[in-house]
Amino acid sequence: MLEQIADILLNHNKFIITTHVNPEGDAIGSCMALKAMLEQMGKTAWIINPDSTPRMLEFLDPEGSIMVYEKAACDPLFAEAEVHCTLDVSEPKRMGALAEPVLNSKLIKVLIDHHPGGEHYTPYAYVDPSAAATGVLLYDLLEALPIELSPDVARFLYVAIMTDTGGFRFPNTNSKAHHVVARLLEVGVDPGALYTEVYEKDTLPRFRLFQKVLLTTQFAADDQLAWMICPRGFFDQTGTTNADLEDVVNAPRSLEDVEVSLLFSEPEPRHVRVSMRSKNRVAVNELAARFGGGGHDRAAGAVLEMSLEEAQAQVITAAKEMLAGLG
Ligand code: AMP
Ligand code: MN
């Protein structure tokens, strides 16, 4: 499949690249890496995403080349492009407002992803759930193309892999991720500098939001389950948005007894986003699937169209059931 995808890239000239709603490091790093790889081959590529790039990742795109989908501005690009590449997306609905324009377009469609399961809407799908990050799969693609690894691409891929592995700490970290990262360092990636860019340039508003959300933490199931809430008022009170919640759900993982951590946020009324994380034993993508969501076994999510209270009640009951089932 990699060879077929490499041929598609080599034999066309104009590309659109898209990743998922609420993009994080793997999503933005992978988009920027693929765009840079295509440009190395003399091609034109536009990144069109459903949501804006979070502030902590804007340094990857200093020229602001990433576009947020707007029909009027983007339809002409869909008419001009030949190939659409979707990165780090397991199901079309995770492309938000782009799902319909992408699926209805006549473009050749390429999908590169590392989520298990999912719905592959194109025959040109390179999907490997054993990969720590989509960034690892883009490195495979690079090796199938007649280009050298550039320092820019290396930086983008490093951020993709560093963030999706939680700084090489989460259980998806594997030897292949480290092999790829070793290659990235050989062309000049500075791990300390990139760590600082991503994790040590936070804003006070986000820190205040973090404080407020942490104070809501509750525990159940012998402290194996932790959950936090972020009602809409928290965003207004701290001058933040939903994107500023990145990583907050991971905080309770530091507690020895916690197996599952949940964060309920309400960016819009009756639109509750649930972020789910687990440490070793609970497949949170199965928990998410019960509510129409999905993801990885240790990091998943869902959106529930109901009140914050109702969403908490339903998901916490289901999470307790899963923990009780572990015996
Ligand atoms: P998040 O908690 O938003 O960082 O999401 C963690 C992971 O869960 C993402 O990387 C996705 O793989 C998955 N995910 C989150 N929300 C959804 C959703 N509504 N539907 C399917 N998968 C999701
Ligand atoms: Mn990913």
Short mmCIF file of C-alpha atoms and ligand atoms in Angstrom, two decimals:
data_model
loop_
_atom_site.label_atom_id
_atom_site.label_comp_id
_atom_site.label_asym_id
_atom_site.label_seq_id
_atom_site.Cartn_x
_atom_site.Cartn_y
_atom_site.Cartn_z
CA MET A 1 0.00 0.00 0.00
CA LEU A 2 2.83 2.38 0.83
CA GLU A 3 4.20 2.02 -2.72
CA GLN A 4 0.77 2.73 -4.21
CA ILE A 5 0.41 5.85 -2.07
CA ALA A 6 3.94 6.95 -2.94
CA ASP A 7 3.03 6.57 -6.65
CA ILE A 8 -0.09 8.67 -6.20
CA LEU A 9 2.00 11.42 -4.59
CA LEU A 10 4.68 11.23 -7.29
CA ASN A 11 2.21 11.31 -10.17
CA HIS A 12 0.09 14.28 -9.08
CA ASN A 13 0.80 17.92 -8.37
CA LYS A 14 -1.90 19.50 -6.21
CA PHE A 15 -2.88 18.19 -2.82
CA ILE A 16 -5.19 19.02 0.07
CA ILE A 17 -4.25 17.71 3.52
CA THR A 18 -6.74 17.46 6.40
CA THR A 19 -6.63 16.20 9.97
CA HIS A 20 -9.19 15.82 12.75
CA VAL A 21 -11.20 18.25 14.88
CA ASN A 22 -9.35 19.56 17.96
CA PRO A 23 -5.99 18.88 16.33
CA GLU A 24 -3.03 18.07 18.60
CA GLY A 25 0.67 17.54 18.04
CA ASP A 26 0.46 14.37 15.96
CA ALA A 27 -2.23 15.92 13.78
CA ILE A 28 -0.50 19.26 13.13
CA GLY A 29 3.02 17.77 12.98
CA SER A 30 1.89 15.16 10.45
CA CYS A 31 0.09 17.72 8.26
CA MET A 32 3.09 20.05 8.22
CA ALA A 33 5.48 17.14 7.53
CA LEU A 34 3.45 15.87 4.56
CA LYS A 35 3.11 19.39 3.14
CA ALA A 36 6.89 19.90 3.42
CA MET A 37 7.58 16.48 1.84
CA LEU A 38 5.30 17.30 -1.11
CA GLU A 39 6.95 20.69 -1.52
CA GLN A 40 10.36 19.02 -1.57
CA MET A 41 9.06 17.12 -4.61
CA GLY A 42 7.99 20.38 -6.27
CA LYS A 43 4.28 19.88 -5.54
CA THR A 44 1.65 22.26 -4.16
CA ALA A 45 -0.16 21.34 -0.94
CA TRP A 46 -2.83 23.14 1.08
CA ILE A 47 -3.65 22.12 4.65
CA ILE A 48 -7.36 22.65 5.32
CA ASN A 49 -8.50 21.66 8.81
CA PRO A 50 -11.86 21.69 10.58
CA ASP A 51 -10.47 23.58 13.61
CA SER A 52 -7.70 26.09 14.18
CA THR A 53 -4.22 25.12 15.33
CA PRO A 54 -3.85 25.26 19.14
CA ARG A 55 -1.61 28.08 20.33
CA MET A 56 1.04 25.70 21.73
CA LEU A 57 1.60 24.34 18.20
CA GLU A 58 1.51 27.58 16.23
CA PHE A 59 5.32 27.66 16.23
CA LEU A 60 5.22 24.79 13.72
CA ASP A 61 3.40 27.00 11.23
CA PRO A 62 4.89 30.48 11.72
CA GLU A 63 3.55 31.66 8.35
CA GLY A 64 0.01 30.63 9.22
CA SER A 65 -0.28 28.43 6.15
CA ILE A 66 -2.86 26.12 7.74
CA MET A 67 -6.40 27.10 6.72
CA VAL A 68 -9.58 26.50 8.69
CA TYR A 69 -12.36 25.25 6.41
CA GLU A 70 -14.73 27.86 5.02
CA LYS A 71 -16.85 26.81 2.10
CA ALA A 72 -16.41 29.91 -0.04
CA ALA A 73 -12.64 30.07 0.34
CA CYS A 74 -11.98 26.32 0.15
CA ASP A 75 -14.31 25.07 -2.58
CA PRO A 76 -12.07 26.52 -5.33
CA LEU A 77 -9.11 24.61 -3.83
CA PHE A 78 -11.14 21.38 -3.84
CA ALA A 79 -11.88 22.09 -7.53
CA GLU A 80 -8.21 22.66 -8.30
CA ALA A 81 -6.63 19.82 -6.28
CA GLU A 82 -6.14 16.27 -7.54
CA VAL A 83 -5.54 14.33 -4.33
CA HIS A 84 -6.89 14.61 -0.78
CA CYS A 85 -4.81 13.21 2.09
CA THR A 86 -6.44 12.61 5.49
CA LEU A 87 -4.07 12.17 8.42
CA ASP A 88 -4.66 10.77 11.93
CA VAL A 89 -8.41 10.32 11.32
CA SER A 90 -10.20 7.01 11.89
CA GLU A 91 -13.71 7.99 10.86
CA PRO A 92 -14.91 10.67 8.44
CA LYS A 93 -17.02 12.37 11.13
CA ARG A 94 -13.76 13.23 12.93
CA MET A 95 -13.10 15.63 10.04
CA GLY A 96 -16.01 17.77 11.28
CA ALA A 97 -17.15 20.27 8.64
CA LEU A 98 -14.72 18.72 6.12
CA ALA A 99 -16.28 15.25 6.16
CA GLU A 100 -18.91 16.11 3.58
CA PRO A 101 -16.75 18.09 1.13
CA VAL A 102 -14.05 15.39 1.28
CA LEU A 103 -16.37 12.41 0.85
CA ASN A 104 -18.35 14.11 -1.92
CA SER A 105 -15.29 15.27 -3.83
CA LYS A 106 -13.93 13.45 -6.86
CA LEU A 107 -10.36 13.75 -5.59
CA ILE A 108 -8.20 10.66 -5.21
CA LYS A 109 -8.35 9.96 -1.48
CA VAL A 110 -5.43 8.84 0.65
CA LEU A 111 -5.72 7.99 4.35
CA ILE A 112 -2.79 7.59 6.75
CA ASP A 113 -3.68 6.75 10.34
CA HIS A 114 -2.82 4.71 13.41
CA HIS A 115 -6.22 4.30 15.12
CA PRO A 116 -7.60 0.79 15.58
CA GLY A 117 -10.89 -0.07 13.89
CA GLY A 118 -12.33 2.92 12.15
CA GLU A 119 -13.94 3.35 8.80
CA HIS A 120 -11.65 3.41 5.79
CA TYR A 121 -13.50 5.29 3.08
CA THR A 122 -10.79 4.84 0.46
CA PRO A 123 -8.82 1.89 -0.94
CA TYR A 124 -5.63 3.95 -0.52
CA ALA A 125 -5.45 3.59 3.26
CA TYR A 126 -2.17 3.04 5.08
CA VAL A 127 -3.34 2.25 8.61
CA ASP A 128 -1.19 0.68 11.29
CA PRO A 129 -2.55 0.69 14.86
CA SER A 130 0.79 -0.56 16.17
CA ALA A 131 2.38 2.77 15.21
CA ALA A 132 2.88 5.12 18.15
CA ALA A 133 1.82 8.11 16.06
CA THR A 134 0.72 8.99 12.54
CA GLY A 135 4.09 10.76 12.38
CA VAL A 136 5.81 7.34 12.43
CA LEU A 137 3.77 6.30 9.37
CA LEU A 138 4.75 9.49 7.55
CA TYR A 139 8.36 8.52 8.14
CA ASP A 140 7.61 5.18 6.42
CA LEU A 141 6.09 7.14 3.54
CA LEU A 142 9.15 9.38 3.33
CA GLU A 143 11.33 6.28 2.96
CA ALA A 144 9.17 5.17 0.01
CA LEU A 145 9.70 8.54 -1.73
CA PRO A 146 12.78 9.78 -3.60
CA ILE A 147 13.53 12.55 -1.09
CA GLU A 148 15.89 13.01 1.83
CA LEU A 149 14.74 13.67 5.39
CA SER A 150 14.96 17.46 5.78
CA PRO A 151 15.53 19.18 9.14
CA ASP A 152 12.06 20.77 8.87
CA VAL A 153 10.29 17.46 8.26
CA ALA A 154 12.31 15.95 11.11
CA ARG A 155 11.12 18.67 13.49
CA PHE A 156 7.48 18.18 12.48
CA LEU A 157 7.69 14.40 12.90
CA TYR A 158 9.47 14.75 16.23
CA VAL A 159 6.65 16.89 17.63
CA ALA A 160 4.09 14.40 16.27
CA ILE A 161 5.76 11.45 17.99
CA MET A 162 6.74 13.26 21.20
CA THR A 163 3.19 14.51 21.82
CA ASP A 164 1.32 11.30 20.93
CA THR A 165 3.57 9.27 23.23
CA GLY A 166 3.26 11.83 26.05
CA GLY A 167 7.00 12.49 25.79
CA PHE A 168 7.83 8.78 25.26
CA ARG A 169 6.03 7.73 28.45
CA PHE A 170 2.69 6.26 27.33
CA PRO A 171 2.31 2.52 26.57
CA ASN A 172 2.15 3.17 22.79
CA THR A 173 5.86 4.07 22.94
CA ASN A 174 7.75 1.31 21.15
CA SER A 175 11.08 0.51 19.60
CA LYS A 176 10.01 1.66 16.15
CA ALA A 177 9.09 5.10 17.52
CA HIS A 178 12.55 5.34 19.08
CA HIS A 179 14.24 4.13 15.87
CA VAL A 180 12.46 6.81 13.86
CA VAL A 181 13.25 9.44 16.47
CA ALA A 182 16.92 8.44 16.39
CA ARG A 183 16.91 9.22 12.65
CA LEU A 184 15.23 12.56 13.33
CA LEU A 185 17.94 13.50 15.82
CA GLU A 186 20.62 12.59 13.29
CA VAL A 187 19.47 15.42 11.02
CA GLY A 188 19.56 17.97 13.79
CA VAL A 189 16.34 17.85 15.83
CA ASP A 190 16.90 19.44 19.24
CA PRO A 191 14.66 17.51 21.70
CA GLY A 192 15.10 19.99 24.56
CA ALA A 193 14.20 22.97 22.38
CA LEU A 194 11.08 21.26 21.02
CA TYR A 195 10.03 20.16 24.51
CA THR A 196 10.29 23.80 25.60
CA GLU A 197 8.29 25.01 22.60
CA VAL A 198 5.43 22.59 23.26
CA TYR A 199 5.32 22.23 27.04
CA GLU A 200 7.07 25.22 28.61
CA LYS A 201 5.42 28.19 26.93
CA ASP A 202 2.00 27.91 28.50
CA THR A 203 -0.19 30.92 29.24
CA LEU A 204 -1.52 32.06 32.58
CA PRO A 205 -5.16 31.77 31.39
CA ARG A 206 -4.60 28.10 30.56
CA PHE A 207 -2.91 27.56 33.92
CA ARG A 208 -5.92 29.17 35.66
CA LEU A 209 -8.26 26.89 33.69
CA PHE A 210 -6.12 23.91 34.74
CA GLN A 211 -6.43 24.97 38.40
CA LYS A 212 -10.21 25.30 38.22
CA VAL A 213 -10.69 21.95 36.49
CA LEU A 214 -8.38 20.11 38.91
CA LEU A 215 -10.46 21.35 41.84
CA THR A 216 -13.48 19.50 40.41
CA THR A 217 -11.77 16.10 40.52
CA GLN A 218 -13.84 13.32 42.06
CA PHE A 219 -13.02 9.67 42.65
CA ALA A 220 -14.94 6.39 42.65
CA ALA A 221 -14.40 2.64 42.36
CA ASP A 222 -11.74 2.52 45.09
CA ASP A 223 -10.06 5.56 43.51
CA GLN A 224 -9.51 3.69 40.25
CA LEU A 225 -11.79 6.17 38.48
CA ALA A 226 -11.12 9.91 38.50
CA TRP A 227 -13.19 12.50 36.69
CA MET A 228 -13.16 16.25 36.24
CA ILE A 229 -15.56 18.72 34.71
CA CYS A 230 -15.17 21.94 32.79
CA PRO A 231 -18.50 23.76 32.62
CA ARG A 232 -18.76 26.51 30.04
CA GLY A 233 -18.36 29.24 32.64
CA PHE A 234 -14.74 28.18 33.25
CA PHE A 235 -13.76 29.21 29.73
CA ASP A 236 -15.37 32.65 30.12
CA GLN A 237 -13.90 33.17 33.59
CA THR A 238 -10.34 32.39 32.47
CA GLY A 239 -10.43 33.72 28.90
CA THR A 240 -9.75 30.29 27.39
CA THR A 241 -11.34 27.93 24.88
CA ASN A 242 -11.85 24.22 24.58
CA ALA A 243 -8.44 23.85 22.90
CA ASP A 244 -6.80 24.94 26.17
CA LEU A 245 -7.92 21.70 27.85
CA GLU A 246 -5.23 19.71 26.03
CA ASP A 247 -3.43 17.34 28.47
CA VAL A 248 -5.57 18.30 31.50
CA VAL A 249 -7.21 14.85 31.46
CA ASN A 250 -3.81 13.24 32.02
CA ALA A 251 -3.20 14.86 35.44
CA PRO A 252 -4.94 12.18 37.60
CA ARG A 253 -2.83 9.48 35.94
CA SER A 254 -0.06 10.52 38.32
CA LEU A 255 -2.02 8.88 41.16
CA GLU A 256 -1.06 5.28 41.82
CA ASP A 257 -4.59 3.91 42.12
CA VAL A 258 -6.10 5.74 39.15
CA GLU A 259 -6.74 3.51 36.14
CA VAL A 260 -9.26 5.65 34.25
CA SER A 261 -9.39 9.42 34.03
CA LEU A 262 -12.26 11.32 32.42
CA LEU A 263 -12.75 14.97 31.58
CA PHE A 264 -16.20 16.33 30.73
CA SER A 265 -16.26 19.71 29.04
CA GLU A 266 -19.13 21.66 27.60
CA PRO A 267 -17.88 23.95 24.83
CA GLU A 268 -21.50 24.54 23.75
CA PRO A 269 -24.76 23.88 25.59
CA ARG A 270 -25.82 20.23 25.34
CA HIS A 271 -22.58 19.37 23.53
CA VAL A 272 -20.40 17.52 26.02
CA ARG A 273 -16.95 16.42 24.99
CA VAL A 274 -15.61 13.53 27.08
CA SER A 275 -11.87 12.85 27.05
CA MET A 276 -10.94 9.40 28.33
CA ARG A 277 -7.56 8.03 29.39
CA SER A 278 -6.50 4.76 31.01
CA LYS A 279 -3.23 3.41 32.29
CA ASN A 280 -3.08 -0.37 31.83
CA ARG A 281 -6.28 -2.34 31.90
CA VAL A 282 -9.35 -0.56 30.58
CA ALA A 283 -9.91 -0.17 26.84
CA VAL A 284 -11.33 3.34 26.92
CA ASN A 285 -12.12 3.20 23.18
CA GLU A 286 -14.73 0.55 24.09
CA LEU A 287 -16.14 2.92 26.70
CA ALA A 288 -16.17 5.72 24.11
CA ALA A 289 -17.81 3.46 21.50
CA ARG A 290 -20.81 2.96 23.81
CA PHE A 291 -21.45 6.69 23.34
CA GLY A 292 -20.72 6.90 19.62
CA GLY A 293 -17.06 7.88 20.06
CA GLY A 294 -13.81 6.03 19.56
CA GLY A 295 -10.04 6.31 19.71
CA HIS A 296 -7.12 4.27 21.01
CA ASP A 297 -7.25 1.76 23.86
CA ARG A 298 -5.53 4.19 26.24
CA ALA A 299 -6.81 7.54 24.86
CA ALA A 300 -10.29 7.96 23.49
CA GLY A 301 -13.20 10.34 23.41
CA ALA A 302 -16.82 10.94 22.55
CA VAL A 303 -19.27 13.78 22.15
CA LEU A 304 -22.64 13.49 23.93
CA GLU A 305 -25.58 15.70 22.97
CA MET A 306 -27.01 16.17 26.47
CA SER A 307 -26.45 18.18 29.64
CA LEU A 308 -23.16 18.01 31.49
CA GLU A 309 -24.89 16.32 34.44
CA GLU A 310 -26.57 13.69 32.29
CA ALA A 311 -23.34 12.94 30.40
CA GLN A 312 -21.45 12.50 33.66
CA ALA A 313 -24.11 10.18 35.07
CA GLN A 314 -24.15 7.94 32.00
CA VAL A 315 -20.42 7.72 31.33
CA ILE A 316 -19.42 7.29 34.97
CA THR A 317 -21.93 4.46 35.38
CA ALA A 318 -20.49 2.73 32.31
CA ALA A 319 -16.89 3.30 33.46
CA LYS A 320 -17.67 1.83 36.89
CA GLU A 321 -19.20 -1.21 35.19
CA MET A 322 -16.07 -1.73 33.11
CA LEU A 323 -13.82 -1.40 36.16
CA ALA A 324 -16.01 -3.81 38.13
CA GLY A 325 -15.77 -6.28 35.23
CA LEU A 326 -11.99 -6.40 35.58
CA GLY A 327 -12.42 -8.38 38.79
P1 AMP B 1 -8.95 13.81 23.20
O1 AMP B 1 -9.34 13.35 24.55
O2 AMP B 1 -9.94 14.75 22.59
O3 AMP B 1 -7.53 14.26 23.16
O4 AMP B 1 -9.03 12.54 22.29
C1 AMP B 1 -8.21 11.43 22.48
C2 AMP B 1 -8.34 10.51 21.32
O5 AMP B 1 -9.65 9.96 21.31
C3 AMP B 1 -8.21 11.16 19.96
O6 AMP B 1 -6.88 11.11 19.52
C4 AMP B 1 -9.11 10.34 19.10
O7 AMP B 1 -8.42 9.19 18.68
C5 AMP B 1 -10.19 9.88 20.02
N1 AMP B 1 -11.44 10.64 20.01
C6 AMP B 1 -11.71 11.76 20.72
N2 AMP B 1 -12.96 12.19 20.52
C7 AMP B 1 -13.52 11.31 19.67
C8 AMP B 1 -14.83 11.21 19.06
N3 AMP B 1 -15.81 12.09 19.31
N4 AMP B 1 -15.04 10.17 18.21
C9 AMP B 1 -14.07 9.27 17.95
N5 AMP B 1 -12.83 9.33 18.50
C10 AMP B 1 -12.55 10.32 19.34
MN MN B 2 -2.26 10.35 16.53
#
